[in-house]
Amino acid sequence: MKEKNSMRQRIIDSAWELFYEKGYDETTIMDIVQKSGVAKGSFYYHFKGKDTLLNTLASLLDRYYEELAEELPGDMNSFDKLMYLNYRVHSYMERIDYKLLANQYATQLTKSEGSNLLDQNRFYFRLIYEIVEEGQKRGELRVDKSVQEIVRYYSMCERALVTDWCMNNGEYSLGEFSREYMPIMFGSIRA
């Protein structure tokens, strides 16, 4: 099973690299197959087609969150950890064509089986939940709201910033915009 997941992740990583380098429309399934080093049949075992790779954005982002979690200083306060993660991930997302992100957000709104971006089992949500819980215990974040409520509000603020960036055709730096406005949007959560 580990080999299958590893192969799937290689396909995802290769696809998103190509989407960034060449653009989604210019990337072919053969490009993805060649870059990932898998057989064409293996590609189709994991994905119905190129468009289904758009639904792997949550997986791509979670992998980056895992990397960032390793470098978070333990002595940094929880609010600053959240702002750091927000800035780094939004800066990372700038590499992705805003049209792809807009399309991904649109499919999350219209598909009937639910949203993989809102899947509470994602590493993203587990990490944010842990940081918020730690922040409440340390007296850094409000305790009159539950951890779940704060995590929901935090993720909603993040999505709002990305949505605005997409609606403005990626005309400004998402990372820098988030660095400036996320503390304002989320600041009321400080203790």
PDB file of N, CA and C in Angstrom, residues 78-177:
ATOM      1  N   SER A  78       1.561  31.121  19.795  1.00  0.00           N
ATOM      2  CA  SER A  78       0.626  30.460  18.883  1.00  0.00           C
ATOM      3  C   SER A  78       0.086  31.384  17.796  1.00  0.00           C
ATOM      4  N   PHE A  79      -0.202  32.622  18.170  1.00  0.00           N
ATOM      5  CA  PHE A  79      -0.704  33.566  17.170  1.00  0.00           C
ATOM      6  C   PHE A  79       0.341  33.766  16.070  1.00  0.00           C
ATOM      7  N   ASP A  80       1.597  33.951  16.471  1.00  0.00           N
ATOM      8  CA  ASP A  80       2.669  34.142  15.495  1.00  0.00           C
ATOM      9  C   ASP A  80       2.888  32.894  14.643  1.00  0.00           C
ATOM     10  N   LYS A  81       2.714  31.719  15.227  1.00  0.00           N
ATOM     11  CA  LYS A  81       2.821  30.472  14.447  1.00  0.00           C
ATOM     12  C   LYS A  81       1.766  30.457  13.343  1.00  0.00           C
ATOM     13  N   LEU A  82       0.547  30.815  13.712  1.00  0.00           N
ATOM     14  CA  LEU A  82      -0.534  30.820  12.722  1.00  0.00           C
ATOM     15  C   LEU A  82      -0.272  31.845  11.620  1.00  0.00           C
ATOM     16  N   MET A  83       0.212  33.022  11.992  1.00  0.00           N
ATOM     17  CA  MET A  83       0.504  34.048  10.987  1.00  0.00           C
ATOM     18  C   MET A  83       1.668  33.622  10.092  1.00  0.00           C
ATOM     19  N   TYR A  84       2.651  32.960  10.675  1.00  0.00           N
ATOM     20  CA  TYR A  84       3.792  32.462   9.908  1.00  0.00           C
ATOM     21  C   TYR A  84       3.325  31.423   8.880  1.00  0.00           C
ATOM     22  N   LEU A  85       2.535  30.464   9.338  1.00  0.00           N
ATOM     23  CA  LEU A  85       2.020  29.433   8.428  1.00  0.00           C
ATOM     24  C   LEU A  85       1.199  30.061   7.309  1.00  0.00           C
ATOM     25  N   ASN A  86       0.349  31.005   7.681  1.00  0.00           N
ATOM     26  CA  ASN A  86      -0.495  31.675   6.693  1.00  0.00           C
ATOM     27  C   ASN A  86       0.353  32.354   5.623  1.00  0.00           C
ATOM     28  N   TYR A  87       1.342  33.113   6.052  1.00  0.00           N
ATOM     29  CA  TYR A  87       2.195  33.818   5.104  1.00  0.00           C
ATOM     30  C   TYR A  87       2.953  32.838   4.200  1.00  0.00           C
ATOM     31  N   ARG A  88       3.548  31.816   4.795  1.00  0.00           N
ATOM     32  CA  ARG A  88       4.353  30.886   4.004  1.00  0.00           C
ATOM     33  C   ARG A  88       3.502  30.109   2.997  1.00  0.00           C
ATOM     34  N   VAL A  89       2.347  29.634   3.430  1.00  0.00           N
ATOM     35  CA  VAL A  89       1.505  28.849   2.516  1.00  0.00           C
ATOM     36  C   VAL A  89       0.913  29.737   1.433  1.00  0.00           C
ATOM     37  N   HIS A  90       0.497  30.939   1.778  1.00  0.00           N
ATOM     38  CA  HIS A  90      -0.039  31.829   0.752  1.00  0.00           C
ATOM     39  C   HIS A  90       1.042  32.263  -0.226  1.00  0.00           C
ATOM     40  N   SER A  91       2.265  32.418   0.243  1.00  0.00           N
ATOM     41  CA  SER A  91       3.374  32.716  -0.671  1.00  0.00           C
ATOM     42  C   SER A  91       3.618  31.524  -1.598  1.00  0.00           C
ATOM     43  N   TYR A  92       3.519  30.334  -1.051  1.00  0.00           N
ATOM     44  CA  TYR A  92       3.664  29.101  -1.845  1.00  0.00           C
ATOM     45  C   TYR A  92       2.547  28.993  -2.891  1.00  0.00           C
ATOM     46  N   MET A  93       1.347  29.351  -2.503  1.00  0.00           N
ATOM     47  CA  MET A  93       0.192  29.249  -3.405  1.00  0.00           C
ATOM     48  C   MET A  93       0.307  30.201  -4.592  1.00  0.00           C
ATOM     49  N   GLU A  94       1.085  31.266  -4.436  1.00  0.00           N
ATOM     50  CA  GLU A  94       1.284  32.199  -5.549  1.00  0.00           C
ATOM     51  C   GLU A  94       1.887  31.504  -6.761  1.00  0.00           C
ATOM     52  N   ARG A  95       2.593  30.416  -6.532  1.00  0.00           N
ATOM     53  CA  ARG A  95       3.202  29.654  -7.633  1.00  0.00           C
ATOM     54  C   ARG A  95       2.147  28.970  -8.494  1.00  0.00           C
ATOM     55  N   ILE A  96       0.978  28.793  -7.927  1.00  0.00           N
ATOM     56  CA  ILE A  96      -0.110  28.103  -8.633  1.00  0.00           C
ATOM     57  C   ILE A  96      -0.920  29.143  -9.398  1.00  0.00           C
ATOM     58  N   ASP A  97      -1.245  28.850 -10.614  1.00  0.00           N
ATOM     59  CA  ASP A  97      -2.049  29.761 -11.427  1.00  0.00           C
ATOM     60  C   ASP A  97      -3.362  30.049 -10.704  1.00  0.00           C
ATOM     61  N   TYR A  98      -3.656  31.315 -10.516  1.00  0.00           N
ATOM     62  CA  TYR A  98      -4.874  31.692  -9.785  1.00  0.00           C
ATOM     63  C   TYR A  98      -6.121  31.075 -10.426  1.00  0.00           C
ATOM     64  N   LYS A  99      -6.095  30.846 -11.738  1.00  0.00           N
ATOM     65  CA  LYS A  99      -7.251  30.237 -12.408  1.00  0.00           C
ATOM     66  C   LYS A  99      -7.479  28.813 -11.913  1.00  0.00           C
ATOM     67  N   LEU A 100      -6.387  28.083 -11.660  1.00  0.00           N
ATOM     68  CA  LEU A 100      -6.510  26.724 -11.124  1.00  0.00           C
ATOM     69  C   LEU A 100      -7.112  26.756  -9.722  1.00  0.00           C
ATOM     70  N   LEU A 101      -6.647  27.692  -8.913  1.00  0.00           N
ATOM     71  CA  LEU A 101      -7.197  27.813  -7.560  1.00  0.00           C
ATOM     72  C   LEU A 101      -8.672  28.202  -7.598  1.00  0.00           C
ATOM     73  N   ALA A 102      -9.004  29.137  -8.467  1.00  0.00           N
ATOM     74  CA  ALA A 102     -10.406  29.556  -8.589  1.00  0.00           C
ATOM     75  C   ALA A 102     -11.269  28.371  -9.013  1.00  0.00           C
ATOM     76  N   ASN A 103     -10.763  27.590  -9.964  1.00  0.00           N
ATOM     77  CA  ASN A 103     -11.485  26.411 -10.430  1.00  0.00           C
ATOM     78  C   ASN A 103     -11.647  25.395  -9.293  1.00  0.00           C
ATOM     79  N   GLN A 104     -10.579  25.208  -8.533  1.00  0.00           N
ATOM     80  CA  GLN A 104     -10.641  24.282  -7.406  1.00  0.00           C
ATOM     81  C   GLN A 104     -11.681  24.739  -6.386  1.00  0.00           C
ATOM     82  N   TYR A 105     -11.670  26.005  -6.050  1.00  0.00           N
ATOM     83  CA  TYR A 105     -12.648  26.530  -5.101  1.00  0.00           C
ATOM     84  C   TYR A 105     -14.069  26.365  -5.648  1.00  0.00           C
ATOM     85  N   ALA A 106     -14.243  26.613  -6.927  1.00  0.00           N
ATOM     86  CA  ALA A 106     -15.572  26.470  -7.543  1.00  0.00           C
ATOM     87  C   ALA A 106     -16.058  25.029  -7.458  1.00  0.00           C
ATOM     88  N   THR A 107     -15.179  24.067  -7.728  1.00  0.00           N
ATOM     89  CA  THR A 107     -15.613  22.667  -7.658  1.00  0.00           C
ATOM     90  C   THR A 107     -15.946  22.265  -6.233  1.00  0.00           C
ATOM     91  N   GLN A 108     -15.271  22.876  -5.255  1.00  0.00           N
ATOM     92  CA  GLN A 108     -15.576  22.589  -3.859  1.00  0.00           C
ATOM     93  C   GLN A 108     -16.985  23.060  -3.504  1.00  0.00           C
ATOM     94  N   LEU A 109     -17.439  24.101  -4.167  1.00  0.00           N
ATOM     95  CA  LEU A 109     -18.769  24.641  -3.904  1.00  0.00           C
ATOM     96  C   LEU A 109     -19.879  23.824  -4.565  1.00  0.00           C
ATOM     97  N   THR A 110     -19.564  23.187  -5.675  1.00  0.00           N
ATOM     98  CA  THR A 110     -20.617  22.562  -6.463  1.00  0.00           C
ATOM     99  C   THR A 110     -20.661  21.048  -6.403  1.00  0.00           C
ATOM    100  N   LYS A 111     -19.622  20.384  -5.934  1.00  0.00           N
ATOM    101  CA  LYS A 111     -19.672  18.928  -5.948  1.00  0.00           C
ATOM    102  C   LYS A 111     -20.490  18.404  -4.776  1.00  0.00           C
ATOM    103  N   SER A 112     -21.221  17.342  -5.033  1.00  0.00           N
ATOM    104  CA  SER A 112     -22.176  16.860  -4.044  1.00  0.00           C
ATOM    105  C   SER A 112     -21.543  16.037  -2.926  1.00  0.00           C
ATOM    106  N   GLU A 113     -20.389  15.417  -3.152  1.00  0.00           N
ATOM    107  CA  GLU A 113     -19.822  14.542  -2.131  1.00  0.00           C
ATOM    108  C   GLU A 113     -18.988  15.268  -1.084  1.00  0.00           C
ATOM    109  N   GLY A 114     -19.007  16.563  -1.059  1.00  0.00           N
ATOM    110  CA  GLY A 114     -18.307  17.305  -0.021  1.00  0.00           C
ATOM    111  C   GLY A 114     -16.992  17.888  -0.509  1.00  0.00           C
ATOM    112  N   SER A 115     -16.364  18.612   0.371  1.00  0.00           N
ATOM    113  CA  SER A 115     -15.156  19.351   0.022  1.00  0.00           C
ATOM    114  C   SER A 115     -13.922  18.716   0.631  1.00  0.00           C
ATOM    115  N   ASN A 116     -12.957  18.354  -0.213  1.00  0.00           N
ATOM    116  CA  ASN A 116     -11.727  17.810   0.357  1.00  0.00           C
ATOM    117  C   ASN A 116     -10.886  18.895   1.007  1.00  0.00           C
ATOM    118  N   LEU A 117     -11.070  20.145   0.642  1.00  0.00           N
ATOM    119  CA  LEU A 117     -10.356  21.235   1.312  1.00  0.00           C
ATOM    120  C   LEU A 117     -10.858  21.425   2.749  1.00  0.00           C
ATOM    121  N   LEU A 118     -12.096  21.053   3.003  1.00  0.00           N
ATOM    122  CA  LEU A 118     -12.671  21.200   4.343  1.00  0.00           C
ATOM    123  C   LEU A 118     -12.647  19.909   5.161  1.00  0.00           C
ATOM    124  N   ASP A 119     -11.983  18.900   4.649  1.00  0.00           N
ATOM    125  CA  ASP A 119     -11.891  17.619   5.347  1.00  0.00           C
ATOM    126  C   ASP A 119     -11.132  17.809   6.661  1.00  0.00           C
ATOM    127  N   GLN A 120     -11.819  17.629   7.761  1.00  0.00           N
ATOM    128  CA  GLN A 120     -11.233  17.869   9.083  1.00  0.00           C
ATOM    129  C   GLN A 120     -10.125  16.877   9.424  1.00  0.00           C
ATOM    130  N   ASN A 121      -9.970  15.823   8.650  1.00  0.00           N
ATOM    131  CA  ASN A 121      -8.906  14.849   8.877  1.00  0.00           C
ATOM    132  C   ASN A 121      -7.592  15.252   8.211  1.00  0.00           C
ATOM    133  N   ARG A 122      -7.620  16.321   7.436  1.00  0.00           N
ATOM    134  CA  ARG A 122      -6.399  16.795   6.777  1.00  0.00           C
ATOM    135  C   ARG A 122      -5.340  17.174   7.807  1.00  0.00           C
ATOM    136  N   PHE A 123      -4.086  17.057   7.423  1.00  0.00           N
ATOM    137  CA  PHE A 123      -2.985  17.480   8.294  1.00  0.00           C
ATOM    138  C   PHE A 123      -3.139  18.946   8.663  1.00  0.00           C
ATOM    139  N   TYR A 124      -3.555  19.754   7.700  1.00  0.00           N
ATOM    140  CA  TYR A 124      -3.763  21.190   7.922  1.00  0.00           C
ATOM    141  C   TYR A 124      -4.627  21.435   9.155  1.00  0.00           C
ATOM    142  N   PHE A 125      -5.794  20.802   9.199  1.00  0.00           N
ATOM    143  CA  PHE A 125      -6.711  21.041  10.312  1.00  0.00           C
ATOM    144  C   PHE A 125      -6.152  20.491  11.625  1.00  0.00           C
ATOM    145  N   ARG A 126      -5.509  19.342  11.566  1.00  0.00           N
ATOM    146  CA  ARG A 126      -4.923  18.789  12.794  1.00  0.00           C
ATOM    147  C   ARG A 126      -3.841  19.719  13.345  1.00  0.00           C
ATOM    148  N   LEU A 127      -3.020  20.286  12.457  1.00  0.00           N
ATOM    149  CA  LEU A 127      -1.953  21.200  12.873  1.00  0.00           C
ATOM    150  C   LEU A 127      -2.524  22.488  13.460  1.00  0.00           C
ATOM    151  N   ILE A 128      -3.472  23.084  12.768  1.00  0.00           N
ATOM    152  CA  ILE A 128      -4.060  24.343  13.246  1.00  0.00           C
ATOM    153  C   ILE A 128      -4.782  24.105  14.579  1.00  0.00           C
ATOM    154  N   TYR A 129      -5.491  22.993  14.669  1.00  0.00           N
ATOM    155  CA  TYR A 129      -6.185  22.637  15.908  1.00  0.00           C
ATOM    156  C   TYR A 129      -5.177  22.557  17.068  1.00  0.00           C
ATOM    157  N   GLU A 130      -4.047  21.881  16.838  1.00  0.00           N
ATOM    158  CA  GLU A 130      -3.007  21.720  17.860  1.00  0.00           C
ATOM    159  C   GLU A 130      -2.436  23.075  18.293  1.00  0.00           C
ATOM    160  N   ILE A 131      -2.179  23.946  17.328  1.00  0.00           N
ATOM    161  CA  ILE A 131      -1.618  25.263  17.645  1.00  0.00           C
ATOM    162  C   ILE A 131      -2.620  26.108  18.436  1.00  0.00           C
ATOM    163  N   VAL A 132      -3.887  26.070  18.031  1.00  0.00           N
ATOM    164  CA  VAL A 132      -4.915  26.843  18.739  1.00  0.00           C
ATOM    165  C   VAL A 132      -5.095  26.310  20.162  1.00  0.00           C
ATOM    166  N   GLU A 133      -5.147  25.002  20.292  1.00  0.00           N
ATOM    167  CA  GLU A 133      -5.301  24.400  21.619  1.00  0.00           C
ATOM    168  C   GLU A 133      -4.126  24.782  22.530  1.00  0.00           C
ATOM    169  N   GLU A 134      -2.925  24.719  21.977  1.00  0.00           N
ATOM    170  CA  GLU A 134      -1.729  25.126  22.721  1.00  0.00           C
ATOM    171  C   GLU A 134      -1.816  26.615  23.110  1.00  0.00           C
ATOM    172  N   GLY A 135      -2.284  27.441  22.176  1.00  0.00           N
ATOM    173  CA  GLY A 135      -2.412  28.874  22.431  1.00  0.00           C
ATOM    174  C   GLY A 135      -3.403  29.181  23.531  1.00  0.00           C
ATOM    175  N   GLN A 136      -4.484  28.426  23.586  1.00  0.00           N
ATOM    176  CA  GLN A 136      -5.452  28.635  24.660  1.00  0.00           C
ATOM    177  C   GLN A 136      -4.871  28.218  26.013  1.00  0.00           C
ATOM    178  N   LYS A 137      -4.160  27.097  26.028  1.00  0.00           N
ATOM    179  CA  LYS A 137      -3.561  26.627  27.277  1.00  0.00           C
ATOM    180  C   LYS A 137      -2.517  27.608  27.801  1.00  0.00           C
ATOM    181  N   ARG A 138      -1.792  28.239  26.899  1.00  0.00           N
ATOM    182  CA  ARG A 138      -0.753  29.197  27.294  1.00  0.00           C
ATOM    183  C   ARG A 138      -1.317  30.589  27.578  1.00  0.00           C
ATOM    184  N   GLY A 139      -2.604  30.780  27.351  1.00  0.00           N
ATOM    185  CA  GLY A 139      -3.221  32.076  27.577  1.00  0.00           C
ATOM    186  C   GLY A 139      -2.944  33.082  26.465  1.00  0.00           C
ATOM    187  N   GLU A 140      -2.571  32.596  25.284  1.00  0.00           N
ATOM    188  CA  GLU A 140      -2.254  33.466  24.148  1.00  0.00           C
ATOM    189  C   GLU A 140      -3.461  33.732  23.250  1.00  0.00           C
ATOM    190  N   LEU A 141      -4.424  32.820  23.294  1.00  0.00           N
ATOM    191  CA  LEU A 141      -5.622  32.941  22.458  1.00  0.00           C
ATOM    192  C   LEU A 141      -6.864  32.887  23.339  1.00  0.00           C
ATOM    193  N   ARG A 142      -7.914  33.500  22.858  1.00  0.00           N
ATOM    194  CA  ARG A 142      -9.181  33.560  23.597  1.00  0.00           C
ATOM    195  C   ARG A 142      -9.650  32.162  23.993  1.00  0.00           C
ATOM    196  N   VAL A 143     -10.299  32.105  25.146  1.00  0.00           N
ATOM    197  CA  VAL A 143     -10.849  30.831  25.601  1.00  0.00           C
ATOM    198  C   VAL A 143     -12.374  30.853  25.644  1.00  0.00           C
ATOM    199  N   ASP A 144     -12.964  32.006  25.314  1.00  0.00           N
ATOM    200  CA  ASP A 144     -14.428  32.082  25.302  1.00  0.00           C
ATOM    201  C   ASP A 144     -15.005  31.495  24.012  1.00  0.00           C
ATOM    202  N   LYS A 145     -14.148  31.137  23.097  1.00  0.00           N
ATOM    203  CA  LYS A 145     -14.547  30.423  21.871  1.00  0.00           C
ATOM    204  C   LYS A 145     -13.863  29.070  21.907  1.00  0.00           C
ATOM    205  N   SER A 146     -14.529  28.052  21.381  1.00  0.00           N
ATOM    206  CA  SER A 146     -13.934  26.710  21.377  1.00  0.00           C
ATOM    207  C   SER A 146     -12.800  26.639  20.358  1.00  0.00           C
ATOM    208  N   VAL A 147     -11.953  25.655  20.531  1.00  0.00           N
ATOM    209  CA  VAL A 147     -10.861  25.434  19.575  1.00  0.00           C
ATOM    210  C   VAL A 147     -11.455  25.258  18.179  1.00  0.00           C
ATOM    211  N   GLN A 148     -12.502  24.475  18.084  1.00  0.00           N
ATOM    212  CA  GLN A 148     -13.134  24.223  16.793  1.00  0.00           C
ATOM    213  C   GLN A 148     -13.637  25.520  16.145  1.00  0.00           C
ATOM    214  N   GLU A 149     -14.243  26.403  16.935  1.00  0.00           N
ATOM    215  CA  GLU A 149     -14.733  27.678  16.399  1.00  0.00           C
ATOM    216  C   GLU A 149     -13.584  28.548  15.897  1.00  0.00           C
ATOM    217  N   ILE A 150     -12.493  28.579  16.641  1.00  0.00           N
ATOM    218  CA  ILE A 150     -11.347  29.396  16.237  1.00  0.00           C
ATOM    219  C   ILE A 150     -10.698  28.831  14.979  1.00  0.00           C
ATOM    220  N   VAL A 151     -10.562  27.521  14.925  1.00  0.00           N
ATOM    221  CA  VAL A 151      -9.980  26.886  13.730  1.00  0.00           C
ATOM    222  C   VAL A 151     -10.856  27.165  12.516  1.00  0.00           C
ATOM    223  N   ARG A 152     -12.143  27.080  12.696  1.00  0.00           N
ATOM    224  CA  ARG A 152     -13.058  27.359  11.583  1.00  0.00           C
ATOM    225  C   ARG A 152     -12.908  28.802  11.108  1.00  0.00           C
ATOM    226  N   TYR A 153     -12.846  29.729  12.033  1.00  0.00           N
ATOM    227  CA  TYR A 153     -12.696  31.137  11.681  1.00  0.00           C
ATOM    228  C   TYR A 153     -11.354  31.386  10.984  1.00  0.00           C
ATOM    229  N   TYR A 154     -10.290  30.785  11.503  1.00  0.00           N
ATOM    230  CA  TYR A 154      -8.968  30.927  10.901  1.00  0.00           C
ATOM    231  C   TYR A 154      -8.977  30.436   9.447  1.00  0.00           C
ATOM    232  N   SER A 155      -9.507  29.257   9.224  1.00  0.00           N
ATOM    233  CA  SER A 155      -9.513  28.706   7.860  1.00  0.00           C
ATOM    234  C   SER A 155     -10.430  29.523   6.941  1.00  0.00           C
ATOM    235  N   MET A 156     -11.494  30.064   7.497  1.00  0.00           N
ATOM    236  CA  MET A 156     -12.383  30.919   6.711  1.00  0.00           C
ATOM    237  C   MET A 156     -11.653  32.199   6.289  1.00  0.00           C
ATOM    238  N   CYS A 157     -10.884  32.785   7.196  1.00  0.00           N
ATOM    239  CA  CYS A 157     -10.097  33.981   6.860  1.00  0.00           C
ATOM    240  C   CYS A 157      -9.096  33.667   5.757  1.00  0.00           C
ATOM    241  N   GLU A 158      -8.439  32.531   5.866  1.00  0.00           N
ATOM    242  CA  GLU A 158      -7.478  32.135   4.827  1.00  0.00           C
ATOM    243  C   GLU A 158      -8.157  31.988   3.470  1.00  0.00           C
ATOM    244  N   ARG A 159      -9.288  31.315   3.458  1.00  0.00           N
ATOM    245  CA  ARG A 159     -10.011  31.125   2.181  1.00  0.00           C
ATOM    246  C   ARG A 159     -10.477  32.458   1.620  1.00  0.00           C
ATOM    247  N   ALA A 160     -10.875  33.372   2.481  1.00  0.00           N
ATOM    248  CA  ALA A 160     -11.317  34.693   2.013  1.00  0.00           C
ATOM    249  C   ALA A 160     -10.174  35.419   1.306  1.00  0.00           C
ATOM    250  N   LEU A 161      -8.978  35.342   1.855  1.00  0.00           N
ATOM    251  CA  LEU A 161      -7.828  35.997   1.231  1.00  0.00           C
ATOM    252  C   LEU A 161      -7.502  35.375  -0.122  1.00  0.00           C
ATOM    253  N   VAL A 162      -7.550  34.050  -0.197  1.00  0.00           N
ATOM    254  CA  VAL A 162      -7.272  33.363  -1.469  1.00  0.00           C
ATOM    255  C   VAL A 162      -8.362  33.687  -2.488  1.00  0.00           C
ATOM    256  N   THR A 163      -9.601  33.691  -2.054  1.00  0.00           N
ATOM    257  CA  THR A 163     -10.715  34.001  -2.957  1.00  0.00           C
ATOM    258  C   THR A 163     -10.571  35.400  -3.535  1.00  0.00           C
ATOM    259  N   ASP A 164     -10.245  36.362  -2.688  1.00  0.00           N
ATOM    260  CA  ASP A 164     -10.061  37.730  -3.165  1.00  0.00           C
ATOM    261  C   ASP A 164      -8.919  37.806  -4.172  1.00  0.00           C
ATOM    262  N   TRP A 165      -7.837  37.108  -3.892  1.00  0.00           N
ATOM    263  CA  TRP A 165      -6.678  37.087  -4.793  1.00  0.00           C
ATOM    264  C   TRP A 165      -7.077  36.521  -6.159  1.00  0.00           C
ATOM    265  N   CYS A 166      -7.841  35.432  -6.134  1.00  0.00           N
ATOM    266  CA  CYS A 166      -8.312  34.820  -7.392  1.00  0.00           C
ATOM    267  C   CYS A 166      -9.253  35.766  -8.137  1.00  0.00           C
ATOM    268  N   MET A 167     -10.150  36.406  -7.406  1.00  0.00           N
ATOM    269  CA  MET A 167     -11.110  37.317  -8.049  1.00  0.00           C
ATOM    270  C   MET A 167     -10.416  38.535  -8.647  1.00  0.00           C
ATOM    271  N   ASN A 168      -9.222  38.861  -8.137  1.00  0.00           N
ATOM    272  CA  ASN A 168      -8.427  39.962  -8.684  1.00  0.00           C
ATOM    273  C   ASN A 168      -7.355  39.463  -9.649  1.00  0.00           C
ATOM    274  N   ASN A 169      -7.570  38.266 -10.179  1.00  0.00           N
ATOM    275  CA  ASN A 169      -6.705  37.675 -11.213  1.00  0.00           C
ATOM    276  C   ASN A 169      -5.244  37.579 -10.794  1.00  0.00           C
ATOM    277  N   GLY A 170      -5.002  37.357  -9.514  1.00  0.00           N
ATOM    278  CA  GLY A 170      -3.636  37.191  -9.021  1.00  0.00           C
ATOM    279  C   GLY A 170      -2.747  38.394  -9.263  1.00  0.00           C
ATOM    280  N   GLU A 171      -3.338  39.584  -9.268  1.00  0.00           N
ATOM    281  CA  GLU A 171      -2.611  40.806  -9.637  1.00  0.00           C
ATOM    282  C   GLU A 171      -1.689  41.335  -8.536  1.00  0.00           C
ATOM    283  N   TYR A 172      -1.726  40.774  -7.374  1.00  0.00           N
ATOM    284  CA  TYR A 172      -0.866  41.226  -6.280  1.00  0.00           C
ATOM    285  C   TYR A 172      -0.292  40.000  -5.578  1.00  0.00           C
ATOM    286  N   SER A 173       0.657  40.210  -4.713  1.00  0.00           N
ATOM    287  CA  SER A 173       1.280  39.112  -3.971  1.00  0.00           C
ATOM    288  C   SER A 173       0.319  38.618  -2.886  1.00  0.00           C
ATOM    289  N   LEU A 174      -0.111  37.392  -3.007  1.00  0.00           N
ATOM    290  CA  LEU A 174      -0.997  36.802  -2.009  1.00  0.00           C
ATOM    291  C   LEU A 174      -0.294  36.714  -0.655  1.00  0.00           C
ATOM    292  N   GLY A 175       0.987  36.324  -0.668  1.00  0.00           N
ATOM    293  CA  GLY A 175       1.735  36.216   0.580  1.00  0.00           C
ATOM    294  C   GLY A 175       1.835  37.546   1.305  1.00  0.00           C
ATOM    295  N   GLU A 176       2.206  38.586   0.580  1.00  0.00           N
ATOM    296  CA  GLU A 176       2.367  39.902   1.209  1.00  0.00           C
ATOM    297  C   GLU A 176       1.029  40.487   1.648  1.00  0.00           C
ATOM    298  N   PHE A 177       0.007  40.280   0.839  1.00  0.00           N
ATOM    299  CA  PHE A 177      -1.334  40.745   1.203  1.00  0.00           C
ATOM    300  C   PHE A 177      -1.789  40.043   2.482  1.00  0.00           C
TER     301      PHE A 177
END
